[in-house]
Amino acid sequence: MRVQLNFKSGVPVYLQIVEQVKAAVAAGSLRPDEALPSVRVLAEELRVNRNTVARAYGELAVQGVVSNEAGRGCFIRDHGQPLRKDARRAMLTQPVDALLVQAHHLRIPPDELLALIQERLRLLEQQKEKDTEP
Amino acid sequence: MRVQLNFKSGVPVYLQIVEQVKAAVAAGSLRPDEALPSVRVLAEELRVNRNTVARAYGELAVQGVVSNEAGRGCFIRDHGQPLRKDARRAMLTQPVDALLVQAHHLRIPPDELLALIQERLRLLEQQKEKDTEP
Amino acid sequence: MRVQLNFKSGVPVYLQIVEQVKAAVAAGSLRPDEALPSVRVLAEELRVNRNTVARAYGELAVQGVVSNEAGRGCFIRDHGQPLRKDARRAMLTQPVDALLVQAHHLRIPPDELLALIQERLRLLEQQKEKDTEP
Amino acid sequence: MRVQLNFKSGVPVYLQIVEQVKAAVAAGSLRPDEALPSVRVLAEELRVNRNTVARAYGELAVQGVVSNEAGRGCFIRDHGQPLRKDARRAMLTQPVDALLVQAHHLRIPPDELLALIQERLRLLEQQKEKDTEP
DNA sequence: GTGGTCTAGACCACA
DNA sequence: GTGGTCTAGACCACG
């Protein structure tokens, strides 16, 4: 489970965690009964207060995405099939539209936006490789 | 001037307003000396408290984007050139990264994400034409 | 830290707080990393609403005087000055003009005003030394 | 009577007028029974709403500095001797200190502050000459 | 406990 | 009508 935080966005950290876990579950990359990293491990990994991770896990439990079992850990609950690809794809349309609107406001033409996206894509891939290597 | 709020994002409403006004100015779609909607009008339009809009306008004034004239209104200040294109482009990297992370968690591969983006792009263009025609 | 409010002056309370904190920092009686009283405490002390103090602290943070750390408190920043010198100097012309006008109305000729300024300057320097010594 | 307004200071315009008239009376440059300019004349001179000037005159009347005589005008009331020069000079120490603190905070050294003051002094003198000429 | 945001509604200065 | 300030009290994120 790879969580990417953006501390400058103003979006509460615990919500960023919640959203990314939910997305991973929807995609099937987190399987039922799979364990999430422990609160303190994830907190240290993200350099975030333990309470923040605990709150995220609590929120996920309330929403029925995971089940917190005291003393054992935090496990993905069974949700039947993960969403089919077109459903997951549909979950992206709103954020995509938001990005297009913002680009339009900034008068960045579509081709430049696409170039920017591919540039960032390459950069994120490189980071992933670095993290995996050592 | 059209402002779109996202109440679920956790980003302070007043900052969303600030950012969107700045984006519009940066893009040149709000011209110097142009009046913003009055605090009360925008507050009603966005279904938000007057103080929240006032705070946004105050912040914009502090940042020199706008000049608030009591009894008259809130006007875009002439700040010479709008931002250079690379600065505007830089304002997009954060949202782009957020989108890429979300797509990754949803296991939507880059090529499908790009396809989705171009699909939405076409759709937005069609809407724009409709708005302009009649 | 002693803050004296004048409710009858027409000067916004939050600005009075801002000015006095800045003055204390300038005078050296508030040192870098020193904590200001918490928003709630100062609000009670001044018999003013929490929001008013919060607004003052927010303004001080924007101006780089102070760093507000959620969950920890409000601390004096040891800051390198971002603005260029001529910009900073420009920020002084308004208050200078106001002083000159007032002196003119009080029929204090320019040379006496300058003498007074140098007198107060010496006095402020002496105070700073006293604060620094022991 | 020369009134200089600062619209950006946040100090209400009517209070700026009140303070400057009071200072002039304290200095003896406005003598008992001397007439102030009529509301509409001063309003036009200052490019300010007539209500604002009227409010200032009203405030001065309440404080016993002037006497508003309907249909005739607004006259300075007799206050015995104007203040001696050292008393008037004392009225300047607080604003002078505020200016020094602000300069210090902006890291403008005393010699530059003094240079700025003399520069503004020359500028104000020139304006006065222009106003007197025609 | 800390600071930050938002709402509801009041009053003020100004046009 | 405009923007600006203040209060009272709520909830949130974080430590």
Coordinates of C-alpha atoms (C1' of nucleotides) in Angstrom, one line a residue:
Chain A
M1 CA 0.0 0.0 0.0
R2 CA 1.5 3.2 -1.2
V3 CA 0.1 6.4 0.3
Q4 CA 1.1 9.8 -1.1
L5 CA 0.4 12.8 1.1
N6 CA 0.2 16.4 0.1
F7 CA 0.7 18.5 3.2
K8 CA 0.3 21.8 1.3
S9 CA -3.1 21.0 -0.3
G10 CA -5.2 21.9 2.8
V11 CA -6.9 18.6 2.5
P12 CA -6.9 16.9 5.9
V13 CA -4.2 14.3 6.1
Y14 CA -6.5 11.7 7.6
L15 CA -8.9 12.1 4.7
Q16 CA -6.1 11.7 2.1
I17 CA -5.4 8.4 3.8
V18 CA -9.0 7.3 3.8
E19 CA -9.5 8.2 0.2
Q20 CA -6.5 6.3 -1.0
V21 CA -7.3 3.2 1.0
K22 CA -10.8 3.2 -0.4
A23 CA -9.5 3.7 -3.9
A24 CA -7.1 0.7 -3.5
V25 CA -9.9 -1.5 -2.1
A26 CA -12.2 -0.5 -5.0
A27 CA -9.4 -1.4 -7.4
G28 CA -8.9 -4.8 -5.7
S29 CA -5.2 -4.0 -5.0
L30 CA -6.1 -4.4 -1.3
R31 CA -7.8 -7.8 -0.9
P32 CA -10.3 -8.9 1.8
D33 CA -8.7 -10.0 5.1
E34 CA -5.5 -8.4 4.0
A35 CA -3.9 -6.4 6.9
L36 CA -3.1 -2.7 6.7
P37 CA 0.2 -1.6 8.2
S38 CA -0.1 -1.0 11.9
V39 CA -1.0 2.6 13.0
R40 CA 2.5 3.3 14.4
V41 CA 4.3 1.8 11.3
L42 CA 2.2 3.8 8.9
A43 CA 2.5 6.9 11.0
E44 CA 6.3 6.7 11.0
E45 CA 6.4 5.9 7.3
L46 CA 4.3 9.0 6.5
R47 CA 6.0 11.1 9.2
V48 CA 2.6 11.9 10.7
N49 CA 1.1 11.8 14.2
R50 CA -0.2 8.4 15.2
N51 CA -3.5 9.9 16.1
T52 CA -3.9 11.0 12.5
V53 CA -3.5 7.5 11.2
A54 CA -5.7 6.2 14.0
R55 CA -8.4 8.6 13.0
A56 CA -8.1 7.5 9.3
Y57 CA -8.5 3.9 10.3
G58 CA -11.4 4.7 12.6
E59 CA -13.1 6.5 9.7
L60 CA -12.5 3.6 7.4
A61 CA -14.0 1.3 10.1
V62 CA -17.1 3.5 10.4
Q63 CA -17.5 3.4 6.7
G64 CA -17.3 -0.4 6.8
V65 CA -14.2 -0.6 4.6
V66 CA -12.0 -2.1 7.2
S67 CA -12.4 -3.8 10.6
N68 CA -10.3 -2.7 13.5
E69 CA -9.6 -5.6 15.8
A70 CA -8.0 -4.5 19.0
G71 CA -4.6 -6.0 19.6
R72 CA -4.5 -7.7 16.2
G73 CA -4.6 -5.0 13.6
C74 CA -6.7 -3.5 10.9
F75 CA -8.1 -5.7 8.1
I76 CA -9.9 -5.1 4.8
R77 CA -13.5 -6.3 5.1
D78 CA -14.9 -8.6 2.4
H79 CA -16.9 -6.5 -0.1
G80 CA -17.5 -9.2 -2.7
Q81 CA -16.0 -8.4 -6.1
P82 CA -13.8 -5.3 -6.4
L83 CA -15.3 -2.8 -8.8
R84 CA -15.1 -3.5 -12.5
K85 CA -12.7 -1.4 -14.3
D86 CA -15.3 0.9 -15.9
A87 CA -16.7 1.6 -12.5
R88 CA -13.3 2.5 -11.2
R89 CA -12.7 4.6 -14.2
A90 CA -16.0 6.4 -13.5
M91 CA -14.6 7.4 -10.1
L92 CA -12.0 9.4 -11.9
T93 CA -14.2 11.6 -14.0
Q94 CA -15.0 14.1 -11.4
P95 CA -11.3 14.8 -10.4
V96 CA -10.4 14.8 -14.1
D97 CA -13.1 17.4 -14.9
A98 CA -11.9 19.5 -11.9
L99 CA -8.4 19.5 -13.3
L100 CA -9.5 20.4 -16.8
V101 CA -11.5 23.3 -15.5
Q102 CA -8.5 24.6 -13.5
A103 CA -6.2 24.3 -16.5
H104 CA -8.8 26.2 -18.6
H105 CA -8.9 28.9 -16.0
L106 CA -5.1 29.1 -16.1
R107 CA -5.3 29.2 -19.9
I108 CA -3.1 26.2 -20.3
P109 CA -4.1 24.6 -23.6
P110 CA -5.0 20.8 -23.6
D111 CA -1.8 19.8 -25.3
E112 CA 0.4 21.4 -22.7
L113 CA -1.7 19.9 -19.9
L114 CA -1.2 16.5 -21.4
A115 CA 2.5 17.1 -21.7
L116 CA 2.6 18.2 -18.1
I117 CA 0.8 15.1 -17.0
Q118 CA 3.2 12.8 -18.8
E119 CA 6.1 14.7 -17.3
R120 CA 4.7 14.1 -13.8
L121 CA 3.9 10.5 -14.6
R122 CA 7.6 9.9 -15.5
L123 CA 8.7 11.6 -12.3
L124 CA 6.4 9.5 -10.1
E125 CA 7.5 6.3 -11.8
Q126 CA 11.1 7.2 -11.1
Q127 CA 10.3 7.8 -7.4
K128 CA 8.7 4.4 -7.3
E129 CA 11.8 2.7 -8.7
K130 CA 14.0 4.4 -6.2
D131 CA 11.8 3.4 -3.3
T132 CA 11.8 -0.2 -4.5
E133 CA 15.5 -0.6 -5.1
P134 CA 17.2 -0.5 -1.8
Chain B
M1 CA -16.5 34.9 -12.9
R2 CA -17.7 31.4 -12.0
V3 CA -16.6 29.9 -8.7
Q4 CA -16.9 26.2 -8.0
L5 CA -16.8 25.1 -4.4
N6 CA -16.1 21.6 -3.1
F7 CA -17.3 21.4 0.4
K8 CA -16.2 17.8 1.0
S9 CA -12.5 18.4 0.1
G10 CA -11.5 19.8 3.4
V11 CA -9.9 22.8 1.7
P12 CA -11.1 25.9 3.4
V13 CA -13.8 27.6 1.4
Y14 CA -12.3 31.0 1.6
L15 CA -9.0 29.6 0.1
Q16 CA -10.9 27.9 -2.7
I17 CA -12.3 31.3 -3.6
V18 CA -8.9 33.0 -3.3
E19 CA -7.3 30.4 -5.5
Q20 CA -10.0 30.6 -8.2
V21 CA -9.9 34.4 -8.3
K22 CA -6.2 34.3 -8.6
A23 CA -6.3 31.7 -11.3
A24 CA -8.8 33.8 -13.2
V25 CA -6.6 36.9 -12.9
A26 CA -3.5 34.9 -13.8
A27 CA -5.2 33.6 -16.9
G28 CA -6.3 37.1 -17.8
S29 CA -10.1 36.3 -17.7
L30 CA -10.5 38.9 -15.0
R31 CA -9.2 42.2 -16.2
P32 CA -7.8 45.1 -14.2
D33 CA -10.4 47.4 -12.8
E34 CA -13.1 44.8 -13.3
A35 CA -15.4 44.4 -10.4
L36 CA -15.9 41.2 -8.5
P37 CA -19.4 40.3 -7.4
S38 CA -20.2 42.0 -4.1
V39 CA -19.6 40.1 -0.9
R40 CA -23.3 39.6 -0.3
V41 CA -24.1 38.5 -3.8
L42 CA -21.3 36.0 -4.1
A43 CA -22.1 34.6 -0.6
E44 CA -25.7 34.0 -1.6
E45 CA -24.6 32.5 -4.9
L46 CA -22.2 30.1 -3.2
R47 CA -24.6 29.5 -0.3
V48 CA -21.9 30.5 2.1
N49 CA -21.8 33.0 4.9
R50 CA -21.0 36.6 4.1
N51 CA -18.0 36.5 6.4
T52 CA -16.4 33.7 4.5
V53 CA -16.5 35.6 1.2
A54 CA -15.3 38.7 3.0
R55 CA -12.4 36.8 4.4
A56 CA -11.5 35.6 0.9
Y57 CA -11.7 39.2 -0.5
G58 CA -9.6 40.4 2.4
E59 CA -7.0 37.8 1.7
L60 CA -6.9 38.8 -1.9
A61 CA -6.5 42.4 -1.0
V62 CA -3.6 41.6 1.3
Q63 CA -2.0 39.7 -1.5
G64 CA -2.4 42.7 -3.7
V65 CA -4.6 40.9 -6.2
V66 CA -7.6 43.0 -5.5
S67 CA -8.5 46.4 -4.0
N68 CA -11.4 46.5 -1.6
E69 CA -13.1 49.9 -1.6
A70 CA -15.6 50.3 1.1
G71 CA -18.9 51.6 -0.2
R72 CA -17.9 50.9 -3.8
G73 CA -16.8 47.3 -4.3
C74 CA -14.0 44.9 -4.9
F75 CA -11.8 45.5 -8.0
I76 CA -9.0 43.7 -9.7
R77 CA -5.8 45.6 -9.3
D78 CA -3.6 46.3 -12.3
H79 CA -0.5 44.3 -11.7
G80 CA 1.0 44.6 -15.1
Q81 CA 1.4 41.3 -16.9
P82 CA -0.6 38.2 -15.9
L83 CA 1.7 35.5 -14.7
R84 CA 4.1 34.0 -17.2
K85 CA 3.0 30.7 -18.7
D86 CA 5.5 28.6 -16.8
A87 CA 4.3 30.0 -13.5
R88 CA 0.7 29.2 -14.4
R89 CA 1.8 25.8 -15.5
A90 CA 3.5 25.3 -12.1
M91 CA 0.2 26.0 -10.4
L92 CA -1.1 22.8 -12.0
T93 CA 1.5 20.3 -10.9
Q94 CA -0.1 19.7 -7.5
P95 CA -3.5 18.8 -8.8
V96 CA -2.0 16.7 -11.6
D97 CA 0.0 14.7 -9.0
A98 CA -3.0 14.2 -6.9
L99 CA -4.9 12.8 -9.9
L100 CA -2.1 10.5 -10.9
V101 CA -1.9 9.1 -7.3
Q102 CA -5.7 8.5 -7.3
A103 CA -5.5 6.8 -10.7
H104 CA -2.7 4.6 -9.5
H105 CA -4.7 3.5 -6.5
L106 CA -7.6 2.7 -8.7
R107 CA -5.3 0.7 -10.9
I108 CA -6.1 2.7 -13.9
P109 CA -3.0 2.5 -16.1
P110 CA -1.6 5.8 -17.5
D111 CA -2.8 5.2 -21.0
E112 CA -6.4 4.7 -19.9
L113 CA -6.1 7.8 -17.7
L114 CA -5.0 9.8 -20.7
A115 CA -7.8 8.4 -22.8
L116 CA -10.3 9.4 -20.1
I117 CA -8.8 12.9 -20.0
Q118 CA -9.2 13.3 -23.7
E119 CA -12.7 12.0 -23.6
R120 CA -13.7 14.6 -20.9
L121 CA -11.8 17.2 -22.8
R122 CA -13.9 16.7 -25.9
L123 CA -17.1 16.7 -23.8
L124 CA -16.1 20.1 -22.2
E125 CA -15.4 21.6 -25.6
Q126 CA -18.8 20.6 -26.8
Q127 CA -20.4 22.1 -23.8
K128 CA -18.5 25.4 -24.4
E129 CA -19.7 25.5 -28.0
K130 CA -23.3 25.1 -26.8
D131 CA -22.9 27.9 -24.2
T132 CA -21.6 30.2 -26.9
E133 CA -24.0 29.5 -29.8
P134 CA -27.5 30.4 -28.7
Chain C
M1 CA 3.8 40.4 26.8
R2 CA 1.4 43.2 27.7
V3 CA -1.2 44.3 25.3
Q4 CA -3.2 47.5 25.9
L5 CA -6.4 48.0 23.9
N6 CA -8.1 51.2 23.1
F7 CA -11.7 50.4 22.2
K8 CA -12.6 54.0 21.5
S9 CA -9.8 54.7 19.0
G10 CA -11.7 53.2 16.0
V11 CA -8.6 51.2 15.2
P12 CA -9.6 47.6 14.8
V13 CA -8.8 45.5 17.9
Y14 CA -7.1 42.8 15.8
L15 CA -4.8 45.4 14.3
Q16 CA -3.9 46.8 17.7
I17 CA -2.8 43.4 18.8
V18 CA -0.8 42.9 15.6
E19 CA 1.0 46.2 16.0
Q20 CA 1.8 45.7 19.6
V21 CA 3.2 42.2 19.1
K22 CA 5.3 43.6 16.2
A23 CA 6.4 46.4 18.5
A24 CA 7.5 44.0 21.2
V25 CA 9.4 41.9 18.7
A26 CA 11.1 45.0 17.3
A27 CA 12.0 46.1 20.8
G28 CA 13.5 42.7 21.5
S29 CA 11.1 42.0 24.4
L30 CA 9.8 39.0 22.5
R31 CA 12.6 36.7 21.4
P32 CA 12.6 34.2 18.5
D33 CA 11.0 30.9 19.4
E34 CA 9.2 32.5 22.4
A35 CA 5.6 31.5 22.7
L36 CA 2.8 34.0 22.6
P37 CA -0.1 33.5 25.0
S38 CA -2.6 31.0 23.5
V39 CA -5.5 32.5 21.6
R40 CA -8.0 31.5 24.3
V41 CA -5.9 32.9 27.1
L42 CA -5.2 36.2 25.4
A43 CA -8.8 36.6 24.4
E44 CA -9.9 36.2 28.0
E45 CA -7.2 38.5 29.2
L46 CA -8.3 41.2 26.8
R47 CA -12.0 40.4 27.3
V48 CA -12.3 40.0 23.6
N49 CA -13.6 37.2 21.4
R50 CA -11.4 34.3 20.6
N51 CA -11.8 34.9 16.8
T52 CA -10.5 38.4 17.1
V53 CA -7.2 37.2 18.7
A54 CA -7.1 34.4 16.2
R55 CA -7.4 36.9 13.4
A56 CA -4.5 38.9 14.8
Y57 CA -2.3 35.8 15.1
G58 CA -3.2 34.8 11.6
E59 CA -2.3 38.3 10.3
L60 CA 1.0 38.1 12.1
A61 CA 1.7 34.7 10.6
V62 CA 0.9 36.0 7.1
Q63 CA 3.4 38.9 7.7
G64 CA 6.0 36.3 8.8
V65 CA 6.3 37.7 12.3
V66 CA 5.0 34.5 13.9
S67 CA 4.5 30.9 13.2
N68 CA 1.2 29.3 14.2
E69 CA 1.5 25.6 14.9
A70 CA -1.8 23.9 15.3
G71 CA -1.8 21.9 18.5
R72 CA 1.4 23.5 19.8
G73 CA 1.0 27.3 19.9
C74 CA 2.1 30.6 18.4
F75 CA 5.8 31.3 18.2
I76 CA 7.9 34.3 17.3
R77 CA 9.8 33.5 14.1
D78 CA 13.4 34.2 13.5
H79 CA 13.0 35.4 10.0
G80 CA 15.1 36.4 7.2
Q81 CA 13.4 39.3 5.5
P82 CA 11.8 38.3 2.2
L83 CA 11.0 41.8 0.9
R84 CA 13.6 43.8 -0.9
K85 CA 14.7 46.9 0.9
D86 CA 13.0 49.4 -1.3
A87 CA 9.7 47.6 -0.9
R88 CA 10.1 47.6 2.9
R89 CA 11.0 51.3 2.7
A90 CA 7.9 52.0 0.7
M91 CA 5.8 50.5 3.5
L92 CA 7.0 53.3 5.7
T93 CA 6.0 56.3 3.6
Q94 CA 2.4 56.2 4.7
P95 CA 3.1 56.3 8.4
V96 CA 5.8 58.9 7.8
D97 CA 3.4 61.1 6.0
A98 CA 0.8 60.7 8.7
L99 CA 3.4 61.8 11.3
L100 CA 4.5 64.8 9.3
V101 CA 0.9 65.9 8.9
Q102 CA 0.2 65.6 12.6
A103 CA 3.4 67.5 13.5
H104 CA 2.4 70.2 11.1
H105 CA -1.0 70.6 12.7
L106 CA 0.6 70.7 16.1
R107 CA 2.9 73.5 14.7
I108 CA 6.0 71.5 15.5
P109 CA 8.6 72.6 12.9
P110 CA 10.5 69.9 11.0
D111 CA 13.7 70.4 12.9
E112 CA 12.1 69.9 16.2
L113 CA 10.3 66.8 14.9
L114 CA 13.6 65.4 13.8
A115 CA 15.1 66.2 17.1
L116 CA 12.3 64.4 18.9
I117 CA 12.7 61.4 16.6
Q118 CA 16.4 61.1 17.4
E119 CA 15.6 61.5 21.1
R120 CA 13.1 58.6 21.0
L121 CA 15.5 56.6 18.9
R122 CA 18.2 56.9 21.6
L123 CA 15.7 55.9 24.2
L124 CA 14.6 52.8 22.3
E125 CA 18.2 51.7 21.8
Q126 CA 18.8 52.1 25.5
Q127 CA 15.8 49.9 26.4
K128 CA 17.0 47.3 24.0
E129 CA 20.4 47.1 25.6
K130 CA 18.7 46.8 29.1
D131 CA 16.6 43.9 27.9
T132 CA 19.6 42.2 26.4
E133 CA 22.1 42.6 29.3
P134 CA 20.9 40.6 32.2
Chain D
M1 CA -6.9 74.4 7.8
R2 CA -5.1 71.7 5.9
V3 CA -6.4 68.2 6.3
Q4 CA -4.5 65.2 5.0
L5 CA -6.3 61.9 4.7
N6 CA -5.0 58.4 4.5
F7 CA -7.6 56.1 3.0
K8 CA -5.6 53.0 3.4
S9 CA -4.7 53.2 7.1
G10 CA -7.9 51.7 8.4
V11 CA -8.5 54.7 10.6
P12 CA -12.0 56.0 9.9
V13 CA -11.9 59.1 7.8
Y14 CA -14.1 61.1 10.1
L15 CA -11.8 60.4 13.0
Q16 CA -8.8 61.5 11.0
I17 CA -10.5 64.8 10.5
V18 CA -11.5 65.1 14.1
E19 CA -7.9 64.4 15.3
Q20 CA -6.4 66.9 12.9
V21 CA -8.8 69.6 13.9
K22 CA -8.1 68.9 17.6
A23 CA -4.4 69.0 17.0
A24 CA -4.7 72.3 15.2
V25 CA -6.7 73.8 18.0
A26 CA -4.3 72.5 20.5
A27 CA -1.5 74.2 18.6
G28 CA -3.4 77.4 18.4
S29 CA -3.4 77.5 14.6
L30 CA -7.2 77.4 14.8
R31 CA -8.3 80.3 17.0
P32 CA -11.5 80.6 19.0
D33 CA -14.5 81.8 17.0
E34 CA -12.6 81.0 13.8
A35 CA -14.9 79.3 11.2
L36 CA -14.1 75.9 9.8
P37 CA -14.8 75.4 6.1
S38 CA -18.4 74.4 5.5
V39 CA -19.3 70.8 5.3
R40 CA -19.8 70.7 1.6
V41 CA -16.6 72.7 0.8
L42 CA -14.4 70.5 3.0
A43 CA -16.1 67.4 1.6
E44 CA -15.3 68.5 -1.9
E45 CA -11.8 69.4 -1.0
L46 CA -11.1 66.0 0.5
R47 CA -13.1 64.2 -2.2
V48 CA -15.2 62.6 0.6
N49 CA -18.9 62.1 1.2
R50 CA -20.6 65.1 2.9
N51 CA -21.9 62.7 5.5
T52 CA -18.4 61.9 6.5
V53 CA -17.5 65.5 7.2
A54 CA -20.8 66.2 8.9
R55 CA -20.1 63.2 11.2
A56 CA -16.6 64.6 12.0
Y57 CA -18.0 68.1 12.8
G58 CA -20.7 66.4 14.9
E59 CA -18.1 64.5 16.9
L60 CA -16.1 67.7 17.4
A61 CA -19.2 69.4 18.7
V62 CA -20.0 66.6 21.1
Q63 CA -16.4 66.8 22.4
G64 CA -16.9 70.5 22.9
V65 CA -14.1 71.5 20.5
V66 CA -16.4 73.3 18.1
S67 CA -19.9 74.7 18.1
N68 CA -22.2 73.8 15.2
E69 CA -24.5 76.7 14.5
A70 CA -27.3 75.7 12.1
G71 CA -27.3 77.9 9.1
R72 CA -24.2 79.8 10.1
G73 CA -21.4 77.3 10.2
C74 CA -19.0 75.5 12.5
F75 CA -16.9 77.6 14.9
I76 CA -13.9 76.8 17.2
R77 CA -15.0 77.2 20.8
D78 CA -12.9 79.2 23.3
H79 CA -10.6 76.9 25.2
G80 CA -8.3 79.4 26.9
Q81 CA -4.7 79.2 26.1
P82 CA -3.5 76.8 23.4
L83 CA -1.1 74.2 24.7
R84 CA 2.5 75.1 25.3
K85 CA 5.0 73.8 22.8
D86 CA 6.4 71.1 25.1
A87 CA 2.9 69.8 25.7
R88 CA 2.2 69.7 21.9
R89 CA 5.6 68.0 21.4
A90 CA 4.6 65.4 24.0
M91 CA 1.5 64.6 21.9
L92 CA 3.9 63.4 19.2
T93 CA 6.0 60.9 21.1
Q94 CA 3.5 58.1 20.8
P95 CA 3.2 58.3 17.0
V96 CA 6.9 58.8 16.7
D97 CA 7.6 55.7 18.8
A98 CA 5.1 53.7 16.7
L99 CA 7.0 54.8 13.5
L100 CA 10.3 53.8 15.0
V101 CA 9.1 50.4 15.9
Q102 CA 7.7 49.8 12.5
A103 CA 10.9 50.9 10.9
H104 CA 12.9 48.6 13.1
H105 CA 10.6 45.8 12.3
L106 CA 11.1 46.4 8.6
R107 CA 14.8 46.5 9.3
I108 CA 15.2 50.0 8.0
P109 CA 18.1 51.5 9.9
P110 CA 17.7 54.9 11.6
D111 CA 19.7 56.9 9.1
E112 CA 17.5 55.6 6.2
L113 CA 14.4 56.4 8.1
L114 CA 15.6 59.9 8.7
A115 CA 16.4 60.2 5.0
L116 CA 13.0 59.0 4.1
I117 CA 11.4 61.5 6.5
Q118 CA 13.3 64.4 4.9
E119 CA 12.3 63.2 1.5
R120 CA 8.6 63.2 2.3
L121 CA 9.0 66.5 4.1
R122 CA 10.3 68.1 0.9
L123 CA 7.5 66.5 -1.1
L124 CA 4.8 67.8 1.3
E125 CA 6.3 71.3 1.2
Q126 CA 6.2 71.3 -2.6
Q127 CA 2.5 70.3 -2.5
K128 CA 1.8 73.1 -0.2
E129 CA 3.4 75.6 -2.5
K130 CA 1.4 74.3 -5.5
D131 CA -1.8 74.6 -3.5
T132 CA -1.0 78.2 -2.5
E133 CA 0.1 79.5 -5.9
P134 CA -3.0 79.7 -8.1
Chain E
dG1 C1' -4.7 21.5 25.3
dT2 C1' -3.3 24.1 20.6
dG3 C1' -4.7 27.0 16.2
dG4 C1' -8.2 27.1 12.1
dT5 C1' -12.6 27.5 9.8
dC6 C1' -17.4 28.5 9.5
dT7 C1' -22.1 30.4 10.7
dA8 C1' -25.4 33.7 12.2
dG9 C1' -26.3 38.0 13.1
dA10 C1' -25.0 42.6 14.9
dC11 C1' -23.1 47.4 14.1
dC12 C1' -20.1 50.7 11.6
dA13 C1' -18.1 53.8 7.8
dC14 C1' -18.9 55.1 3.4
dA15 C1' -21.5 56.1 -1.5
Chain F
dG1 C1' -26.1 49.5 -1.6
dT2 C1' -20.6 48.6 -0.5
dG3 C1' -16.8 46.4 2.5
dG4 C1' -15.0 45.9 7.6
dT5 C1' -15.2 44.4 12.3
dC6 C1' -16.8 42.0 16.2
dT7 C1' -19.3 38.4 19.0
dA8 C1' -21.1 33.9 20.2
dG9 C1' -20.7 29.4 19.7
dA10 C1' -20.0 25.3 16.8
dC11 C1' -16.9 21.7 14.7
dC12 C1' -12.3 20.2 12.9
dA13 C1' -7.2 18.7 12.8
dC14 C1' -3.5 18.0 15.5
dG15 C1' -0.5 17.0 19.9

